[in-house]
mmCIF file of C-alpha atoms and ligand atoms in Angstrom:
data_model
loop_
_atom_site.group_PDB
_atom_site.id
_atom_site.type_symbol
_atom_site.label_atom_id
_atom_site.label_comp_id
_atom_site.label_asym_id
_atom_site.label_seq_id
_atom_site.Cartn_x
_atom_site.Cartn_y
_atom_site.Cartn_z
ATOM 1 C CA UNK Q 178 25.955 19.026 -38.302
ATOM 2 C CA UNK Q 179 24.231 16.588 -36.457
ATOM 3 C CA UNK Q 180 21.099 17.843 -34.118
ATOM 4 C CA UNK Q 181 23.044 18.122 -30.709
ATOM 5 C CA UNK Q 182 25.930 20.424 -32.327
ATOM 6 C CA UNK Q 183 22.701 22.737 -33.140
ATOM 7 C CA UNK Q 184 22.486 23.202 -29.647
ATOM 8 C CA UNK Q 185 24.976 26.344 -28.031
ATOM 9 C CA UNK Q 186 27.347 25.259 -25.978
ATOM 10 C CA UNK Q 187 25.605 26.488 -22.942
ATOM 11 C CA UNK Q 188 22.116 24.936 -24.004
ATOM 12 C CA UNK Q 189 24.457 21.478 -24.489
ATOM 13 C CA UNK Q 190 25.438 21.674 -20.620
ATOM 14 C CA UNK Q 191 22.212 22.530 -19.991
ATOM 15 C CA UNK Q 192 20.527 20.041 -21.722
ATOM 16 C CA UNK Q 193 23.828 17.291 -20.832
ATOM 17 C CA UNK Q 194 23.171 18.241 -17.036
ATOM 18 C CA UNK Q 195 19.064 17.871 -17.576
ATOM 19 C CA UNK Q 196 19.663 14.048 -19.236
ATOM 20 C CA UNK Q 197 21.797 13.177 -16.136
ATOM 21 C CA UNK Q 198 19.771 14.180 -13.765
ATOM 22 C CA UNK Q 199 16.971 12.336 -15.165
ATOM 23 C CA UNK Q 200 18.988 9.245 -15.407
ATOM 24 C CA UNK Q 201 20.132 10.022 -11.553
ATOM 25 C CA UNK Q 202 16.218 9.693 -10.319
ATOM 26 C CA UNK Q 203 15.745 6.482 -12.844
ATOM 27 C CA UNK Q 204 18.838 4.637 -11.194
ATOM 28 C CA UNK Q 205 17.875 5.745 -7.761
ATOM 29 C CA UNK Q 206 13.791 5.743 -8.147
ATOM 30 C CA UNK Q 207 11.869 3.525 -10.003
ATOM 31 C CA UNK Q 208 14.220 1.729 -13.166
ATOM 32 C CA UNK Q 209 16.674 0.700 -10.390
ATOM 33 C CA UNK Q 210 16.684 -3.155 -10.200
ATOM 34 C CA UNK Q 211 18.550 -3.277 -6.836
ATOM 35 C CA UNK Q 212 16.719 -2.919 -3.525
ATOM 36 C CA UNK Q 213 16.922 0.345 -2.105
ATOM 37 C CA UNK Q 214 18.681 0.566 1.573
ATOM 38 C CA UNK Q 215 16.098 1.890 4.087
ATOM 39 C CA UNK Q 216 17.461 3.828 6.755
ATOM 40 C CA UNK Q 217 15.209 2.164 9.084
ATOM 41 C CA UNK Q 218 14.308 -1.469 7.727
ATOM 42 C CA UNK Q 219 10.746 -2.673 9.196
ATOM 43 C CA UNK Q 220 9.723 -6.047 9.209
ATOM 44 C CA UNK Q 221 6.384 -6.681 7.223
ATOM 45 C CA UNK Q 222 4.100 -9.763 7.479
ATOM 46 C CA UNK Q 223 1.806 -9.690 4.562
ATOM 47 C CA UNK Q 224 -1.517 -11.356 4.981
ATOM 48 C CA UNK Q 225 -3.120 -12.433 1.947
ATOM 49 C CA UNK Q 226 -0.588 -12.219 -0.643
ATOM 50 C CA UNK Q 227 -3.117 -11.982 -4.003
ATOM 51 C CA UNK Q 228 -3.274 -8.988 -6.297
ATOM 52 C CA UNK Q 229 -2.915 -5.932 -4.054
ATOM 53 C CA UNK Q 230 -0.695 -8.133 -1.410
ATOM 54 C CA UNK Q 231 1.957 -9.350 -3.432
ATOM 55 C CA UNK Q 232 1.968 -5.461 -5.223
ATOM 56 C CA UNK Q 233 2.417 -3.618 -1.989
ATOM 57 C CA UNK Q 234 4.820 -6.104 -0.758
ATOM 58 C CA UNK Q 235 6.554 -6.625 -3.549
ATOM 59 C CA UNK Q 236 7.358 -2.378 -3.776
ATOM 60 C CA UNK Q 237 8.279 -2.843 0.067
ATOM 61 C CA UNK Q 238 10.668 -5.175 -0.847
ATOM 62 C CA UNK Q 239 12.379 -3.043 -3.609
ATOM 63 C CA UNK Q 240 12.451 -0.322 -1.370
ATOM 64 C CA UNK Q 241 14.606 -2.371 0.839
ATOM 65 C CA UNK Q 242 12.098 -4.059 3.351
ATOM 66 C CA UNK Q 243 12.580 -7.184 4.651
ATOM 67 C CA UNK Q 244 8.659 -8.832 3.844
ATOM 68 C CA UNK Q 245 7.148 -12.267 4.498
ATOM 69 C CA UNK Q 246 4.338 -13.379 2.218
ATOM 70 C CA UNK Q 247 1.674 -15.130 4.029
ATOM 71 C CA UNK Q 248 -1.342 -17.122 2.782
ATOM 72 C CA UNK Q 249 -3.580 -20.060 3.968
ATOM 73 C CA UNK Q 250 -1.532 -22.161 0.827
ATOM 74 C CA UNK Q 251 2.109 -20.253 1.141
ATOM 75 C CA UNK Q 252 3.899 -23.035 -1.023
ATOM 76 C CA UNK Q 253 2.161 -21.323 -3.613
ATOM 77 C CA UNK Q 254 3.785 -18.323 -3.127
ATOM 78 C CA UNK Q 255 7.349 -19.518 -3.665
ATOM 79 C CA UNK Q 256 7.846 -18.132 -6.873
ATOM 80 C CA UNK Q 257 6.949 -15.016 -5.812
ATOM 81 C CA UNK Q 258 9.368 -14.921 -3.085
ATOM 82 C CA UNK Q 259 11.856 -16.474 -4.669
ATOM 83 C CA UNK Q 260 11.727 -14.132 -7.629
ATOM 84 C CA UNK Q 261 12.185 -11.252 -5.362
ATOM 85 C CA UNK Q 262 15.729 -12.164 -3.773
ATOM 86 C CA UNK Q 263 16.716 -12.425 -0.373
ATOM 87 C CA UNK Q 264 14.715 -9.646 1.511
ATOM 88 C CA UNK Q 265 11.195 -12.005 0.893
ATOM 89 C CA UNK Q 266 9.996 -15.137 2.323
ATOM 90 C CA UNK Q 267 7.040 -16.900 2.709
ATOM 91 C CA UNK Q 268 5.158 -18.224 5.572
ATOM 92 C CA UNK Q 269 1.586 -18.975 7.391
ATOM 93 C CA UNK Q 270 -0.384 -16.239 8.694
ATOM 94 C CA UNK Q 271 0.642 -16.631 12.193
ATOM 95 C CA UNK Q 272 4.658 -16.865 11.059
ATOM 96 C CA UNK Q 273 3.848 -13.521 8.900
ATOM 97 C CA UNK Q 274 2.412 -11.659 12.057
ATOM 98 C CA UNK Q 275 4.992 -13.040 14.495
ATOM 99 C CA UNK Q 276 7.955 -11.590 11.867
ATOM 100 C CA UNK Q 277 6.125 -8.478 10.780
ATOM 101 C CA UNK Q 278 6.408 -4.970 12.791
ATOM 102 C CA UNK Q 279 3.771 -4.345 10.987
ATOM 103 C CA UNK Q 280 1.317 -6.421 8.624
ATOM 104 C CA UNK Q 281 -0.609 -5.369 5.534
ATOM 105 C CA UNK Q 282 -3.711 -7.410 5.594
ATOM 106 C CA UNK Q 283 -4.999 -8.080 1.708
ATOM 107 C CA UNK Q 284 -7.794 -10.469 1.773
ATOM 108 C CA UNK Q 285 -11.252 -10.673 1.024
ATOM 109 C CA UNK Q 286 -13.524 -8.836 3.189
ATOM 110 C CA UNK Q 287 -15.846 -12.035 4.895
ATOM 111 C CA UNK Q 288 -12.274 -13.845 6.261
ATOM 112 C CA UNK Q 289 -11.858 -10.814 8.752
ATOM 113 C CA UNK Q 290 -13.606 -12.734 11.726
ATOM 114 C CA UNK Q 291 -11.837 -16.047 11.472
ATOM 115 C CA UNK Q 292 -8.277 -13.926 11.059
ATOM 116 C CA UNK Q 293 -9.414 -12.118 13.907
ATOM 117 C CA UNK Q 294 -9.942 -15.149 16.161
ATOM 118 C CA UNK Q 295 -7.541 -17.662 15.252
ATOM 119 C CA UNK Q 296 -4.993 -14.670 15.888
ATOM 120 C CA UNK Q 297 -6.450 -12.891 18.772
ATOM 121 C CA UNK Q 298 -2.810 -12.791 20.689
ATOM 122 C CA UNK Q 299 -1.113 -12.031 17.677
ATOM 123 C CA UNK Q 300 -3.635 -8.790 16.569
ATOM 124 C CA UNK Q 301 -3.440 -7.245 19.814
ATOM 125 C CA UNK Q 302 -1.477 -4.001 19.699
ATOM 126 C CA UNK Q 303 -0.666 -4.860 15.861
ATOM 127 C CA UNK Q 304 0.250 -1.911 13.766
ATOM 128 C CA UNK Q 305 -2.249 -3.418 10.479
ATOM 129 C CA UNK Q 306 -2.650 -1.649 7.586
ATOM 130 C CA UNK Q 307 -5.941 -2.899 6.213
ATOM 131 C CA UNK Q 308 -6.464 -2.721 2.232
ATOM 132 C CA UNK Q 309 -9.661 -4.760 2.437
ATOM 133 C CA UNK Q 310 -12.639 -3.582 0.700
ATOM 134 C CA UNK Q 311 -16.331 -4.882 1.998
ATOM 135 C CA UNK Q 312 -17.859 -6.110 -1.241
ATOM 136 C CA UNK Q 313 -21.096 -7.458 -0.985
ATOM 137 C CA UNK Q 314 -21.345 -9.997 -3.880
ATOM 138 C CA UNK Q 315 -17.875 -11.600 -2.807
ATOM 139 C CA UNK Q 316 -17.982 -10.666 0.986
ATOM 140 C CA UNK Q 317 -21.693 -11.421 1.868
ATOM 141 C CA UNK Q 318 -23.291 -10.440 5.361
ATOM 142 C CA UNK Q 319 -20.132 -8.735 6.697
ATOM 143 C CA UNK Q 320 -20.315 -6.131 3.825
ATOM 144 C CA UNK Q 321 -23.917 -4.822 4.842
ATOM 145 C CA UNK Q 322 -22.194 -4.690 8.174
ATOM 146 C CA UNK Q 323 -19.220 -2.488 7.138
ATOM 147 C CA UNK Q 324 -21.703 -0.633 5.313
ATOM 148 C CA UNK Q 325 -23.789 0.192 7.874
ATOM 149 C CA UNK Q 326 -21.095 0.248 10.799
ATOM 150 C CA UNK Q 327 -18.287 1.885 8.852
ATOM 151 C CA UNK Q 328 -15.690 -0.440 7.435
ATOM 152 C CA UNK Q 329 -13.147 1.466 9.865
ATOM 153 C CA UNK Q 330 -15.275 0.611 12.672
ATOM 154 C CA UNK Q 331 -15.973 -3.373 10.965
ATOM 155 C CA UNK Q 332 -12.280 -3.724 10.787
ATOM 156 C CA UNK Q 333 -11.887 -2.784 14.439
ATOM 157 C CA UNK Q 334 -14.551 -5.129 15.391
ATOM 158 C CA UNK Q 335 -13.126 -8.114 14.026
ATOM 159 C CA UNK Q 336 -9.111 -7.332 14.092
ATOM 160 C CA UNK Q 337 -9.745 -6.689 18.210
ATOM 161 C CA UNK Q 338 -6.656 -4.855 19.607
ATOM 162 C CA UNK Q 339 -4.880 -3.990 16.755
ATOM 163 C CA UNK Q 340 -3.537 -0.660 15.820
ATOM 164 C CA UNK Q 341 -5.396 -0.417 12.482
ATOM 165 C CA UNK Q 342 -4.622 2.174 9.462
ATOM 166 C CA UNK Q 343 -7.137 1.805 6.486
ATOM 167 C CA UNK Q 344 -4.360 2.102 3.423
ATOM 168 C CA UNK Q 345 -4.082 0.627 -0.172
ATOM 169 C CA UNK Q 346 -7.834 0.151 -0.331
ATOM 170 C CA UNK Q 347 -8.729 2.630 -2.837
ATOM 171 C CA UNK Q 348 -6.950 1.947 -5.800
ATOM 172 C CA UNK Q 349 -6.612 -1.194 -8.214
ATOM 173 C CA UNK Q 350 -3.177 -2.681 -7.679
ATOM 174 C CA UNK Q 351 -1.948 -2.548 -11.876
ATOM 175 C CA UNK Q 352 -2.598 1.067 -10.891
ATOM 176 C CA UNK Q 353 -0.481 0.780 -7.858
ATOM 177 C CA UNK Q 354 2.209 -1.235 -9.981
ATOM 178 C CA UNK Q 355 2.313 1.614 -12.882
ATOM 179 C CA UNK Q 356 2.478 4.204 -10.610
ATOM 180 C CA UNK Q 357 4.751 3.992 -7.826
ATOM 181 C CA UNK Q 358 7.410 6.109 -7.491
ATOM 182 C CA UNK Q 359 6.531 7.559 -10.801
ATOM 183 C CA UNK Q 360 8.080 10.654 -11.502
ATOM 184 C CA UNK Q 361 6.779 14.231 -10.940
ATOM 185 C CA UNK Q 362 4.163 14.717 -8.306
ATOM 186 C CA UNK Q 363 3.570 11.094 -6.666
ATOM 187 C CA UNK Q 364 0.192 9.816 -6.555
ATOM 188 C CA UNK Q 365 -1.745 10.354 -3.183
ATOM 189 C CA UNK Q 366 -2.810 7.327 -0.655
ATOM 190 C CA UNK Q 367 -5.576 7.592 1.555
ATOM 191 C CA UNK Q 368 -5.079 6.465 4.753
ATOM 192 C CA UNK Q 369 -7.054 6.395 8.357
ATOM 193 C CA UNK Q 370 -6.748 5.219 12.172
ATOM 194 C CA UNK Q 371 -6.655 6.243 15.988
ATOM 195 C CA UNK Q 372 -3.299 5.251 16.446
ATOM 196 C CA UNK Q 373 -0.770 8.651 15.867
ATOM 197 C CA UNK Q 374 2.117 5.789 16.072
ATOM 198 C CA UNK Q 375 0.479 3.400 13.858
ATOM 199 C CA UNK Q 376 -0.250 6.544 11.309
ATOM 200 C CA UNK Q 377 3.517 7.582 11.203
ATOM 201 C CA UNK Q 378 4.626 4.092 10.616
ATOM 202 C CA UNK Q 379 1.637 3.689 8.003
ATOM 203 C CA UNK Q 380 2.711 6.859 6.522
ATOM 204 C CA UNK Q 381 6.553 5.857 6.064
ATOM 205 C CA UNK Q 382 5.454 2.663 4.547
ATOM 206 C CA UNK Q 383 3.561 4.455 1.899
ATOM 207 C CA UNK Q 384 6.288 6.777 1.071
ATOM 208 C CA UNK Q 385 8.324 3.966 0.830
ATOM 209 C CA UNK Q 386 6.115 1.989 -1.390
ATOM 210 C CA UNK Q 387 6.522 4.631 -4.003
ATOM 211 C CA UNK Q 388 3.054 7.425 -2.679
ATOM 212 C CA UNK Q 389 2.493 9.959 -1.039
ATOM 213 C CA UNK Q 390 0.131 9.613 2.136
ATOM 214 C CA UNK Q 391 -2.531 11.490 2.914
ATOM 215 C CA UNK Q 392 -3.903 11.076 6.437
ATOM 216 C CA UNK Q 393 -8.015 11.704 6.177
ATOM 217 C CA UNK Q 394 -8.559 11.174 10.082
ATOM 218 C CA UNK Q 395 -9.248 8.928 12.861
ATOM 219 C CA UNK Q 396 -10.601 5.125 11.864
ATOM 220 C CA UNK Q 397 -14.489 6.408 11.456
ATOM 221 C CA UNK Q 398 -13.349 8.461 8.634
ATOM 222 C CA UNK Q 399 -11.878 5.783 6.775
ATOM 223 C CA UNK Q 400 -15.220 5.528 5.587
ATOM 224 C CA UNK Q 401 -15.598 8.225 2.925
ATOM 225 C CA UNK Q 402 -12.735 6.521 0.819
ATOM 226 C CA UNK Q 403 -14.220 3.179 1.452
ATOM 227 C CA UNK Q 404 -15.333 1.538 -1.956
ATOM 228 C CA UNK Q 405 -18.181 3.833 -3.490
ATOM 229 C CA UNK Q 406 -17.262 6.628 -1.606
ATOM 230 C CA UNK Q 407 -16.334 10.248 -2.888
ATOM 231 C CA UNK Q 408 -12.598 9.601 -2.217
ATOM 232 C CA UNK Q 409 -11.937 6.060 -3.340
ATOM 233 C CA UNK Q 410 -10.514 5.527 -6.353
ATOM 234 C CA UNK Q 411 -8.968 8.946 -6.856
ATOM 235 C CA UNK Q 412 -5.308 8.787 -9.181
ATOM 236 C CA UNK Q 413 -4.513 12.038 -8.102
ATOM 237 C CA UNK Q 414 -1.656 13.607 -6.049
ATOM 238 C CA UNK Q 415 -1.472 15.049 -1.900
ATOM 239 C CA UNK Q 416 -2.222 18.483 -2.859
ATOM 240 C CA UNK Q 417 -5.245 17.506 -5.063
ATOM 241 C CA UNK Q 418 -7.026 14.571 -2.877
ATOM 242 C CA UNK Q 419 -6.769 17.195 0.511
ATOM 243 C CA UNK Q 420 -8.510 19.790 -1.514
ATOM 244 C CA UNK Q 421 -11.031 17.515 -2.336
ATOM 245 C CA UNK Q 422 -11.242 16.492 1.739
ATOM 246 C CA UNK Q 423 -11.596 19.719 2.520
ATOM 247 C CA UNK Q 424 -14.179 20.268 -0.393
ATOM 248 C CA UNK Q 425 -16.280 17.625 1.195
ATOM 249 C CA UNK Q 426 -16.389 19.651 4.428
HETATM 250 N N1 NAP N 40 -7.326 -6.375 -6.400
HETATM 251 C C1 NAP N 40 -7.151 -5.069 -6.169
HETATM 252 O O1 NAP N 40 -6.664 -4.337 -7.049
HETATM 253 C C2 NAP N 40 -7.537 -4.484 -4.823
HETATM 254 C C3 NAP N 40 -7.306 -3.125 -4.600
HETATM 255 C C4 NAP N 40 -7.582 -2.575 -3.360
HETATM 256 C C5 NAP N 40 -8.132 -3.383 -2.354
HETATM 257 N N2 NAP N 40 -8.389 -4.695 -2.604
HETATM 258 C C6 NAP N 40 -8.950 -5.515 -1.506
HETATM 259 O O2 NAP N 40 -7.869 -6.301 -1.005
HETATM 260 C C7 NAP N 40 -8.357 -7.569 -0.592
HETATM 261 C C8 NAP N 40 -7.621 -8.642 -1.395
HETATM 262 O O3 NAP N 40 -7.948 -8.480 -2.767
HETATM 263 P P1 NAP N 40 -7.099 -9.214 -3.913
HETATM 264 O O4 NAP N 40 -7.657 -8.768 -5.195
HETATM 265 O O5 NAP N 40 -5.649 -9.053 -3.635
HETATM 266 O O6 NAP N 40 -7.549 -10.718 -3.658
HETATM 267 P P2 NAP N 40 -6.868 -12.041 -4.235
HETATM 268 O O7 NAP N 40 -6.018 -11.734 -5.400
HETATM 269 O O8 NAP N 40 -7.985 -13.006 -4.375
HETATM 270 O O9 NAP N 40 -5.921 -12.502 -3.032
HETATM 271 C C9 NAP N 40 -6.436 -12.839 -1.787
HETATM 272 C C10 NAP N 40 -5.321 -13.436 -0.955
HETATM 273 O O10 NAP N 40 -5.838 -13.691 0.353
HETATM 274 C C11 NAP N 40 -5.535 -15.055 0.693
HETATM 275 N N3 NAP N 40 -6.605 -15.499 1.607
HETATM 276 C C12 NAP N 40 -7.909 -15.674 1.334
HETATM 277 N N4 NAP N 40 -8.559 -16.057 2.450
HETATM 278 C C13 NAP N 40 -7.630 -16.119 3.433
HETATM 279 C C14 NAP N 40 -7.687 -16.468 4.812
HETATM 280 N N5 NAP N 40 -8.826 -16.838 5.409
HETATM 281 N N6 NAP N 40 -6.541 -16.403 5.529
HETATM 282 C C15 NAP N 40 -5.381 -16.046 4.932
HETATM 283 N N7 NAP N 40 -5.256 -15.706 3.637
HETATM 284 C C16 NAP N 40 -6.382 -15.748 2.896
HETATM 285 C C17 NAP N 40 -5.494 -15.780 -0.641
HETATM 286 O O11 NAP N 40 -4.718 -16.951 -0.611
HETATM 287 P P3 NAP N 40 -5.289 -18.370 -0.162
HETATM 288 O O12 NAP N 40 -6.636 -18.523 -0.813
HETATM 289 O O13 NAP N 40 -4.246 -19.320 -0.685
HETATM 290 O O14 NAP N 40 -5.342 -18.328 1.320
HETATM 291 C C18 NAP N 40 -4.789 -14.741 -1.489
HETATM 292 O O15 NAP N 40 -3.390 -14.788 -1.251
HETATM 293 C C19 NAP N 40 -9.852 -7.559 -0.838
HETATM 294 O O16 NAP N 40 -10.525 -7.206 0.349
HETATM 295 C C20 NAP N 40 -10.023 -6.497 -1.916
HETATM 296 O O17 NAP N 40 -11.318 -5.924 -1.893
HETATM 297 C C21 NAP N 40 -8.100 -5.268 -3.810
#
């Protein structure tokens, strides 16, 4: 008798029905290879499309999103696009936040100010979501500032007019890659701004990119998950990263 007869004939169904439903959330979740079919596609103009830009876009795109990769060299980022079928393109920085609804902006810290003034037009009224971390060995003089200011506040300074949402800042992106849309309680996402639109949109885009959103509070708040802070770097789910906001209290 081979090891499945073993099994009662109820405990077979059971265990049939269990196998297909797993293999129901791996074709529709995270194993599925096409794009998913948002109900609500949203343009995305990614700026800076390194490690943690070409992740986050990259799950946008798989969840159906139509995404342009932007970088001050996007030839380079051909491949990329290319790899990722017809949903992705590439473009300049100002192409990426004319075509995005909303732009992830994924660059290091000290190119804030000259983003922020060659695109002044562009930034105002901008839904960004901003994964940048201040680091001071890579970022210089602007990360004493973000220090000191609060990097919600820095990012306001310098991104003038947009509608900004602190997101994807806290965690590493081959954690980002390994965990999205992983199965069982998601993992949580951070997130901060002023703007109760620009949250909700921020929000949806997390969800879509495979997380679970967590919103801390308004832009000065993004500080306590800013790098070195209590809640960055925290692989844990919703339920878990609110208790420890409200633990903080
Ligand atoms: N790496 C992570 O896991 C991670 C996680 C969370 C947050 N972050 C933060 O996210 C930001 C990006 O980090 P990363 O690791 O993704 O960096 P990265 O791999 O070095 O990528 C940076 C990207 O920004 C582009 N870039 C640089 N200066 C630019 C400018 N002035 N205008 C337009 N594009 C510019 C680069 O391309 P060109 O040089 O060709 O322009 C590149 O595409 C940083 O602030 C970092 O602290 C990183």
């Amino acid at each position: 008798m081979n090891g499945f007869m073993r099994f009662s004939p109820t405990r077979r169904a059971l265990l049939r029905d269990g196998i297909l439903t797993v293999l129901a959330i791996g074709v529709a979740g995270r194993i599925s290879a096409q794009p998913a079919v948002p109900a609500q596609p949203l343009r995305i103009g990614i700026i800076g499309s390194g490690h943690i830009g070409s992740t986050v876009g990259t799950l946008w795109v798989k969840a159906g999103h139509p995404v342009m990769f932007s970088s001050r060299h996007p030839e380079e980022l051909a491949s990329l696009a290319h790899d990722l079928g017809p949903l992705a393109k590439t473009g300049s920085v100002a192409e990426a936040l004319a075509f995005g609804d909303v732009v992830l902006i994924a660059v290091p810290y000290r190119a804030y100010p000259e983003i922020g003034r060659d695109n002044a037009a562009a930034l105002k009224d901008k839904v960004v979501l901003d994964a940048g971390n201040a680091v001071p060995a890579r970022d210089g003089e602007i990360a004493t500032e973000a220090r000191d200011r609060g990097i919600g506040e820095t990012s306001a300074k310098y991104l003038v007019g947009a509608r900004i949402v602190r997101a994807f800042n806290t965690l590493g992106y081959r954690v980002l890659q390994d965990n999205a849309n992983r199965l069982g309680e998601r993992m949580a996402i951070p997130i901060a701004g002023d703007d109760a639109a620009a949250l909700a949109r921020a929000s949806d885009l997390v969800t879509a990119a495979g997380f679970d959103p967590v919103v801390v509070g308004p832009l000065t708040r993004a500080r306590e998950f800013a790098q070195g802070a209590p809640l960055y770097g925290l692989q844990v789910s919703a339920a878990e990263l609110r208790h420890r906001i409200e633990t903080m209290k």
